[in-house]
């Protein structure tokens, strides 16, 4: 197998003739690492191409072994080759820009950022949202570790994609040729006929199919936007054009549609758009940054206003891995922004003094095994996003998770699981996890600990209005002054609460008036307060109350 810097390969071994199938793993030479389970990880910096032999040795018979070979590939580009100093004083922005321009010309590549502190003036002379990778796709940017290779921004931080805004929200009447809102340089949109399945759309004006060319990335949307409120459409996705016929108006797309574009409300008709210049005119028409990986880097910012510190908005397949983000804190000033991303993954990274405002939309978003601390605003997100996973994270702060859809469209596919949440003392009565306007949310295996407020409010898990058919299971609540373990507010319906442990709370479970059709299963109560306080309607107790 060939691996780039920080690349991984899972090796497996089959042992025959014995019931003991265990093996021990080793590598030669000792370049990179191999886990006890056979996962090889290449070093973050590969300066010379070389090979590494991976060997599995039988535990039952050490004379038996088998090997595989890893070919390590050097990085395509080194930012210091483009003039970067990494001395903390020199403005290295021009060097990064030149490196990414070269990567774009090459159609992709890897950029190595050696150990150092890189001063990156992202504020002076920039308009709109400057994209760090200069709209390059198929790019890997990596360093020698989040504390060794550090990039210091003066304004907008690690911005990877387009600032997208849907167009349907500006429609006040059924448009004949697409909506053209004032004062926004938005994509050019074209109407198509309602469609529920397949991989093709038919434009209502056939000749407009000439606007689309093979390989072009397009943005589809329809339904449920709310004019003037900023809410995005309920149905949206990226896709790639295979062919377009201006005689028939048929635009064939690469992938099957993931949504049904059959809005019955003519104010929000199905539209297909070509991403274009937005918010300052920086985006080349038809460009959507795709397949971007940022790993083993640290980022800081001196910004104190509403610049995004990390933005994956308008990207496809963006991955942030083993990075550190250190913001000034003190307000929701330097958020992490996620709007209109498609398959974004943030993993094994740390955030300090940063808020996560995950935006109105984004699909197939994963936030796993991260440390999120000293956050002024916690992790929040609402709108029409779907398929969001928060798993295995450690959080310290107030209102740590506040996630859901909107009253217009419920969020689907939300899972918040296996997170460790340490609540902070204060008088604001924070909730550990708060969900709203969701359908089928899964909240499981989380642990809430610490002091929260004064004991008269706040919950480890708060299920709010518009949350339907939620599953709250296997959570452990051990917070000294948390008022409730699980709180169901008015408008929550069909919630299942079971196999939770309430070690120390004023009340284990609280159902407010207006919470309906709750299933309170078998839970463990260990606090001195009331096990269940039920003012709801239609509650059932399979295990007894």
PDB file of C-alpha atoms in Angstrom, residues 36-252:
ATOM      1  CA  UNK A  36      -1.801  -3.605  18.813  1.00  0.00           C
ATOM      2  CA  UNK A  37      -4.754  -4.073  16.458  1.00  0.00           C
ATOM      3  CA  UNK A  38      -2.638  -3.667  13.308  1.00  0.00           C
ATOM      4  CA  UNK A  39      -3.450  -0.061  12.397  1.00  0.00           C
ATOM      5  CA  UNK A  40      -0.399   1.514  10.776  1.00  0.00           C
ATOM      6  CA  UNK A  41      -0.099   5.326  10.803  1.00  0.00           C
ATOM      7  CA  UNK A  42       2.468   7.053   8.621  1.00  0.00           C
ATOM      8  CA  UNK A  43       4.489   9.919  10.145  1.00  0.00           C
ATOM      9  CA  UNK A  44       3.113  13.423   9.662  1.00  0.00           C
ATOM     10  CA  UNK A  45       6.227  14.519   7.809  1.00  0.00           C
ATOM     11  CA  UNK A  46       7.790  12.287   5.130  1.00  0.00           C
ATOM     12  CA  UNK A  47      10.820  14.005   3.679  1.00  0.00           C
ATOM     13  CA  UNK A  48      12.232  10.966   1.846  1.00  0.00           C
ATOM     14  CA  UNK A  49      10.334   8.229   0.000  1.00  0.00           C
ATOM     15  CA  UNK A  50      10.939   4.874   1.665  1.00  0.00           C
ATOM     16  CA  UNK A  51       9.331   1.545   2.499  1.00  0.00           C
ATOM     17  CA  UNK A  52       8.300   0.093   5.848  1.00  0.00           C
ATOM     18  CA  UNK A  53       7.719  -3.622   6.437  1.00  0.00           C
ATOM     19  CA  UNK A  54       4.750  -4.502   8.651  1.00  0.00           C
ATOM     20  CA  UNK A  55       4.959  -7.933  10.274  1.00  0.00           C
ATOM     21  CA  UNK A  56       2.364 -10.015  12.151  1.00  0.00           C
ATOM     22  CA  UNK A  57       3.879 -12.736  14.350  1.00  0.00           C
ATOM     23  CA  UNK A  58       1.808 -15.596  15.745  1.00  0.00           C
ATOM     24  CA  UNK A  59       1.517 -15.656  19.521  1.00  0.00           C
ATOM     25  CA  UNK A  60       0.856 -19.415  19.491  1.00  0.00           C
ATOM     26  CA  UNK A  61       3.923 -20.130  17.321  1.00  0.00           C
ATOM     27  CA  UNK A  62       6.479 -17.267  17.125  1.00  0.00           C
ATOM     28  CA  UNK A  63       8.136 -19.032  14.194  1.00  0.00           C
ATOM     29  CA  UNK A  64       5.108 -18.226  12.068  1.00  0.00           C
ATOM     30  CA  UNK A  65       4.747 -14.716  10.644  1.00  0.00           C
ATOM     31  CA  UNK A  66       3.597 -12.805   7.584  1.00  0.00           C
ATOM     32  CA  UNK A  67       4.491  -9.361   6.270  1.00  0.00           C
ATOM     33  CA  UNK A  68       3.251  -6.508   4.160  1.00  0.00           C
ATOM     34  CA  UNK A  69       5.013  -3.448   2.760  1.00  0.00           C
ATOM     35  CA  UNK A  70       4.047   0.213   3.057  1.00  0.00           C
ATOM     36  CA  UNK A  71       5.455   2.670   0.532  1.00  0.00           C
ATOM     37  CA  UNK A  72       5.702   6.137   2.079  1.00  0.00           C
ATOM     38  CA  UNK A  73       5.283   9.034  -0.313  1.00  0.00           C
ATOM     39  CA  UNK A  74       6.769  12.473   0.229  1.00  0.00           C
ATOM     40  CA  UNK A  75       4.543  15.538   0.328  1.00  0.00           C
ATOM     41  CA  UNK A  76       3.926  17.265  -2.973  1.00  0.00           C
ATOM     42  CA  UNK A  77       4.678  20.730  -1.610  1.00  0.00           C
ATOM     43  CA  UNK A  78       6.402  22.352   1.360  1.00  0.00           C
ATOM     44  CA  UNK A  79       5.149  25.797   2.360  1.00  0.00           C
ATOM     45  CA  UNK A  80       8.708  26.900   3.144  1.00  0.00           C
ATOM     46  CA  UNK A  81       9.633  26.247  -0.467  1.00  0.00           C
ATOM     47  CA  UNK A  82       7.268  29.111  -1.297  1.00  0.00           C
ATOM     48  CA  UNK A  83       8.959  31.522   1.085  1.00  0.00           C
ATOM     49  CA  UNK A  84       7.197  30.909   4.399  1.00  0.00           C
ATOM     50  CA  UNK A  85       9.377  31.673   7.417  1.00  0.00           C
ATOM     51  CA  UNK A  86       7.364  30.289  10.311  1.00  0.00           C
ATOM     52  CA  UNK A  87       9.086  32.708  12.676  1.00  0.00           C
ATOM     53  CA  UNK A  88       5.908  34.188  14.183  1.00  0.00           C
ATOM     54  CA  UNK A  89       6.644  37.664  12.793  1.00  0.00           C
ATOM     55  CA  UNK A  90       6.808  37.458   9.003  1.00  0.00           C
ATOM     56  CA  UNK A  91       3.466  37.544   7.214  1.00  0.00           C
ATOM     57  CA  UNK A  92       3.440  34.136   5.532  1.00  0.00           C
ATOM     58  CA  UNK A  93       0.077  34.562   3.806  1.00  0.00           C
ATOM     59  CA  UNK A  94       1.649  35.116   0.366  1.00  0.00           C
ATOM     60  CA  UNK A  95       3.612  31.880   0.710  1.00  0.00           C
ATOM     61  CA  UNK A  96       0.476  29.905   1.564  1.00  0.00           C
ATOM     62  CA  UNK A  97      -1.419  31.555  -1.307  1.00  0.00           C
ATOM     63  CA  UNK A  98       1.345  30.647  -3.745  1.00  0.00           C
ATOM     64  CA  UNK A  99       1.443  27.062  -2.504  1.00  0.00           C
ATOM     65  CA  UNK A 100      -2.304  26.625  -2.878  1.00  0.00           C
ATOM     66  CA  UNK A 101      -2.214  28.199  -6.334  1.00  0.00           C
ATOM     67  CA  UNK A 102       0.333  25.551  -7.316  1.00  0.00           C
ATOM     68  CA  UNK A 103      -1.847  22.812  -5.843  1.00  0.00           C
ATOM     69  CA  UNK A 104      -4.850  24.079  -7.771  1.00  0.00           C
ATOM     70  CA  UNK A 105      -2.849  24.063 -10.982  1.00  0.00           C
ATOM     71  CA  UNK A 106      -1.747  20.492 -10.269  1.00  0.00           C
ATOM     72  CA  UNK A 107      -5.320  19.372  -9.617  1.00  0.00           C
ATOM     73  CA  UNK A 108      -4.551  18.568  -5.980  1.00  0.00           C
ATOM     74  CA  UNK A 109      -1.662  17.740  -3.698  1.00  0.00           C
ATOM     75  CA  UNK A 110      -0.267  17.693  -0.188  1.00  0.00           C
ATOM     76  CA  UNK A 111       1.089  20.754   1.580  1.00  0.00           C
ATOM     77  CA  UNK A 112       3.544  20.181   4.405  1.00  0.00           C
ATOM     78  CA  UNK A 113       3.750  22.881   7.085  1.00  0.00           C
ATOM     79  CA  UNK A 114       6.945  22.188   9.086  1.00  0.00           C
ATOM     80  CA  UNK A 115       7.188  23.017  12.778  1.00  0.00           C
ATOM     81  CA  UNK A 116       7.030  26.744  13.424  1.00  0.00           C
ATOM     82  CA  UNK A 117       4.663  29.622  14.183  1.00  0.00           C
ATOM     83  CA  UNK A 118       3.244  31.074  10.984  1.00  0.00           C
ATOM     84  CA  UNK A 119       1.827  34.594  11.065  1.00  0.00           C
ATOM     85  CA  UNK A 120      -1.060  34.763   8.590  1.00  0.00           C
ATOM     86  CA  UNK A 121      -2.620  38.194   8.080  1.00  0.00           C
ATOM     87  CA  UNK A 122      -6.123  37.178   7.045  1.00  0.00           C
ATOM     88  CA  UNK A 123      -7.603  40.594   7.741  1.00  0.00           C
ATOM     89  CA  UNK A 124      -5.593  43.222   5.849  1.00  0.00           C
ATOM     90  CA  UNK A 125      -6.736  43.700   2.271  1.00  0.00           C
ATOM     91  CA  UNK A 126      -9.252  40.853   2.307  1.00  0.00           C
ATOM     92  CA  UNK A 127     -12.930  41.222   1.512  1.00  0.00           C
ATOM     93  CA  UNK A 128     -15.673  38.759   2.270  1.00  0.00           C
ATOM     94  CA  UNK A 129     -14.713  35.314   3.512  1.00  0.00           C
ATOM     95  CA  UNK A 130     -11.220  34.540   2.303  1.00  0.00           C
ATOM     96  CA  UNK A 131     -10.786  30.824   1.669  1.00  0.00           C
ATOM     97  CA  UNK A 132      -7.590  29.459   3.225  1.00  0.00           C
ATOM     98  CA  UNK A 133      -6.942  26.856   0.529  1.00  0.00           C
ATOM     99  CA  UNK A 134      -7.776  29.259  -2.329  1.00  0.00           C
ATOM    100  CA  UNK A 135     -10.659  27.004  -3.459  1.00  0.00           C
ATOM    101  CA  UNK A 136      -8.301  24.084  -4.092  1.00  0.00           C
ATOM    102  CA  UNK A 137      -9.796  20.582  -4.068  1.00  0.00           C
ATOM    103  CA  UNK A 138      -8.157  17.205  -3.431  1.00  0.00           C
ATOM    104  CA  UNK A 139      -5.745  18.799  -0.991  1.00  0.00           C
ATOM    105  CA  UNK A 140      -4.150  17.623   2.268  1.00  0.00           C
ATOM    106  CA  UNK A 141      -2.555  20.220   4.544  1.00  0.00           C
ATOM    107  CA  UNK A 142      -0.583  18.752   7.445  1.00  0.00           C
ATOM    108  CA  UNK A 143       2.017  19.709   9.999  1.00  0.00           C
ATOM    109  CA  UNK A 144       4.182  18.183  12.704  1.00  0.00           C
ATOM    110  CA  UNK A 145       1.456  18.371  15.345  1.00  0.00           C
ATOM    111  CA  UNK A 146      -1.027  20.907  16.724  1.00  0.00           C
ATOM    112  CA  UNK A 147       1.493  22.357  19.182  1.00  0.00           C
ATOM    113  CA  UNK A 148       4.442  22.318  16.759  1.00  0.00           C
ATOM    114  CA  UNK A 149       3.014  23.685  13.500  1.00  0.00           C
ATOM    115  CA  UNK A 150       0.825  26.648  14.438  1.00  0.00           C
ATOM    116  CA  UNK A 151      -0.864  29.227  12.180  1.00  0.00           C
ATOM    117  CA  UNK A 152      -1.821  32.528  13.793  1.00  0.00           C
ATOM    118  CA  UNK A 153      -4.669  34.407  12.051  1.00  0.00           C
ATOM    119  CA  UNK A 154      -5.503  38.089  12.458  1.00  0.00           C
ATOM    120  CA  UNK A 155      -9.079  37.806  11.203  1.00  0.00           C
ATOM    121  CA  UNK A 156     -11.012  35.022   9.464  1.00  0.00           C
ATOM    122  CA  UNK A 157      -9.427  31.719  10.330  1.00  0.00           C
ATOM    123  CA  UNK A 158      -9.469  28.308   8.712  1.00  0.00           C
ATOM    124  CA  UNK A 159     -12.158  29.024   6.110  1.00  0.00           C
ATOM    125  CA  UNK A 160     -12.320  26.171   3.625  1.00  0.00           C
ATOM    126  CA  UNK A 161     -15.368  26.715   1.430  1.00  0.00           C
ATOM    127  CA  UNK A 162     -17.920  28.989  -0.149  1.00  0.00           C
ATOM    128  CA  UNK A 163     -20.222  31.309   1.718  1.00  0.00           C
ATOM    129  CA  UNK A 164     -23.466  29.876   0.376  1.00  0.00           C
ATOM    130  CA  UNK A 165     -26.938  31.251   0.861  1.00  0.00           C
ATOM    131  CA  UNK A 166     -30.065  29.671  -0.472  1.00  0.00           C
ATOM    132  CA  UNK A 167     -32.148  31.695  -2.839  1.00  0.00           C
ATOM    133  CA  UNK A 168     -35.637  30.397  -2.126  1.00  0.00           C
ATOM    134  CA  UNK A 169     -35.937  32.462   1.027  1.00  0.00           C
ATOM    135  CA  UNK A 170     -36.030  35.623  -1.084  1.00  0.00           C
ATOM    136  CA  UNK A 171     -38.963  34.484  -3.213  1.00  0.00           C
ATOM    137  CA  UNK A 172     -42.205  36.269  -2.441  1.00  0.00           C
ATOM    138  CA  UNK A 173     -44.078  34.974  -5.497  1.00  0.00           C
ATOM    139  CA  UNK A 174     -43.667  31.993  -7.812  1.00  0.00           C
ATOM    140  CA  UNK A 175     -40.682  32.999  -9.961  1.00  0.00           C
ATOM    141  CA  UNK A 176     -40.656  32.326 -13.667  1.00  0.00           C
ATOM    142  CA  UNK A 177     -36.920  32.285 -14.137  1.00  0.00           C
ATOM    143  CA  UNK A 178     -35.476  31.954 -10.665  1.00  0.00           C
ATOM    144  CA  UNK A 179     -35.259  34.450  -7.850  1.00  0.00           C
ATOM    145  CA  UNK A 180     -32.765  37.287  -8.026  1.00  0.00           C
ATOM    146  CA  UNK A 181     -32.518  38.828  -4.573  1.00  0.00           C
ATOM    147  CA  UNK A 182     -31.004  42.273  -4.172  1.00  0.00           C
ATOM    148  CA  UNK A 183     -27.637  42.962  -2.579  1.00  0.00           C
ATOM    149  CA  UNK A 184     -26.431  39.376  -2.585  1.00  0.00           C
ATOM    150  CA  UNK A 185     -24.050  37.880  -5.123  1.00  0.00           C
ATOM    151  CA  UNK A 186     -25.677  34.474  -5.020  1.00  0.00           C
ATOM    152  CA  UNK A 187     -25.517  31.500  -7.361  1.00  0.00           C
ATOM    153  CA  UNK A 188     -27.483  31.536 -10.580  1.00  0.00           C
ATOM    154  CA  UNK A 189     -30.539  29.354 -10.082  1.00  0.00           C
ATOM    155  CA  UNK A 190     -32.805  27.632 -12.597  1.00  0.00           C
ATOM    156  CA  UNK A 191     -36.181  26.035 -12.014  1.00  0.00           C
ATOM    157  CA  UNK A 192     -36.798  22.361 -12.617  1.00  0.00           C
ATOM    158  CA  UNK A 193     -39.869  20.178 -12.477  1.00  0.00           C
ATOM    159  CA  UNK A 194     -40.644  18.302  -9.249  1.00  0.00           C
ATOM    160  CA  UNK A 195     -38.765  15.022  -8.954  1.00  0.00           C
ATOM    161  CA  UNK A 196     -38.558  12.460  -6.146  1.00  0.00           C
ATOM    162  CA  UNK A 197     -36.104   9.834  -7.345  1.00  0.00           C
ATOM    163  CA  UNK A 198     -33.511   9.175  -9.991  1.00  0.00           C
ATOM    164  CA  UNK A 199     -30.387  11.063 -11.032  1.00  0.00           C
ATOM    165  CA  UNK A 200     -31.745  13.618 -13.479  1.00  0.00           C
ATOM    166  CA  UNK A 201     -33.776  16.817 -13.388  1.00  0.00           C
ATOM    167  CA  UNK A 202     -35.704  18.524 -16.164  1.00  0.00           C
ATOM    168  CA  UNK A 203     -35.472  22.305 -16.349  1.00  0.00           C
ATOM    169  CA  UNK A 204     -38.716  24.179 -16.902  1.00  0.00           C
ATOM    170  CA  UNK A 205     -36.983  26.182 -19.643  1.00  0.00           C
ATOM    171  CA  UNK A 206     -35.107  23.626 -21.713  1.00  0.00           C
ATOM    172  CA  UNK A 207     -32.618  26.043 -23.279  1.00  0.00           C
ATOM    173  CA  UNK A 208     -31.176  26.877 -19.860  1.00  0.00           C
ATOM    174  CA  UNK A 209     -29.594  23.427 -19.778  1.00  0.00           C
ATOM    175  CA  UNK A 210     -26.840  25.005 -21.872  1.00  0.00           C
ATOM    176  CA  UNK A 211     -25.627  26.658 -18.652  1.00  0.00           C
ATOM    177  CA  UNK A 212     -24.501  23.293 -17.304  1.00  0.00           C
ATOM    178  CA  UNK A 213     -21.401  21.425 -18.444  1.00  0.00           C
ATOM    179  CA  UNK A 214     -20.105  17.935 -17.595  1.00  0.00           C
ATOM    180  CA  UNK A 215     -18.120  17.831 -14.351  1.00  0.00           C
ATOM    181  CA  UNK A 216     -19.733  20.987 -12.966  1.00  0.00           C
ATOM    182  CA  UNK A 217     -20.722  20.815  -9.299  1.00  0.00           C
ATOM    183  CA  UNK A 218     -24.266  22.072  -8.753  1.00  0.00           C
ATOM    184  CA  UNK A 219     -26.454  22.846  -5.755  1.00  0.00           C
ATOM    185  CA  UNK A 220     -30.102  21.709  -5.618  1.00  0.00           C
ATOM    186  CA  UNK A 221     -32.761  22.979  -3.246  1.00  0.00           C
ATOM    187  CA  UNK A 222     -36.477  23.327  -2.662  1.00  0.00           C
ATOM    188  CA  UNK A 223     -39.175  23.506  -0.041  1.00  0.00           C
ATOM    189  CA  UNK A 224     -39.843  24.995   3.337  1.00  0.00           C
ATOM    190  CA  UNK A 225     -37.643  28.079   3.278  1.00  0.00           C
ATOM    191  CA  UNK A 226     -39.093  31.024   5.126  1.00  0.00           C
ATOM    192  CA  UNK A 227     -38.696  34.385   3.365  1.00  0.00           C
ATOM    193  CA  UNK A 228     -36.997  36.978   5.495  1.00  0.00           C
ATOM    194  CA  UNK A 229     -36.187  34.663   8.396  1.00  0.00           C
ATOM    195  CA  UNK A 230     -32.942  33.228   7.110  1.00  0.00           C
ATOM    196  CA  UNK A 231     -34.139  29.643   7.367  1.00  0.00           C
ATOM    197  CA  UNK A 232     -32.704  27.433   4.629  1.00  0.00           C
ATOM    198  CA  UNK A 233     -34.601  24.979   2.488  1.00  0.00           C
ATOM    199  CA  UNK A 234     -35.499  21.598   3.866  1.00  0.00           C
ATOM    200  CA  UNK A 235     -34.208  19.809   0.772  1.00  0.00           C
ATOM    201  CA  UNK A 236     -30.727  20.485  -0.522  1.00  0.00           C
ATOM    202  CA  UNK A 237     -27.647  18.720  -1.788  1.00  0.00           C
ATOM    203  CA  UNK A 238     -24.593  18.969  -3.999  1.00  0.00           C
ATOM    204  CA  UNK A 239     -24.307  16.887  -7.147  1.00  0.00           C
ATOM    205  CA  UNK A 240     -22.183  16.707 -10.313  1.00  0.00           C
ATOM    206  CA  UNK A 241     -23.342  17.159 -13.883  1.00  0.00           C
ATOM    207  CA  UNK A 242     -22.850  14.238 -16.277  1.00  0.00           C
ATOM    208  CA  UNK A 243     -24.612  15.745 -19.287  1.00  0.00           C
ATOM    209  CA  UNK A 244     -27.111  18.469 -20.156  1.00  0.00           C
ATOM    210  CA  UNK A 245     -29.411  18.673 -23.169  1.00  0.00           C
ATOM    211  CA  UNK A 246     -30.698  22.171 -24.081  1.00  0.00           C
ATOM    212  CA  UNK A 247     -33.268  20.627 -26.432  1.00  0.00           C
ATOM    213  CA  UNK A 248     -34.999  18.570 -23.756  1.00  0.00           C
ATOM    214  CA  UNK A 249     -33.882  20.476 -20.653  1.00  0.00           C
ATOM    215  CA  UNK A 250     -32.689  17.238 -19.039  1.00  0.00           C
ATOM    216  CA  UNK A 251     -29.640  17.569 -16.790  1.00  0.00           C
ATOM    217  CA  UNK A 252     -28.240  14.151 -15.875  1.00  0.00           C
TER     218      UNK A 252
END
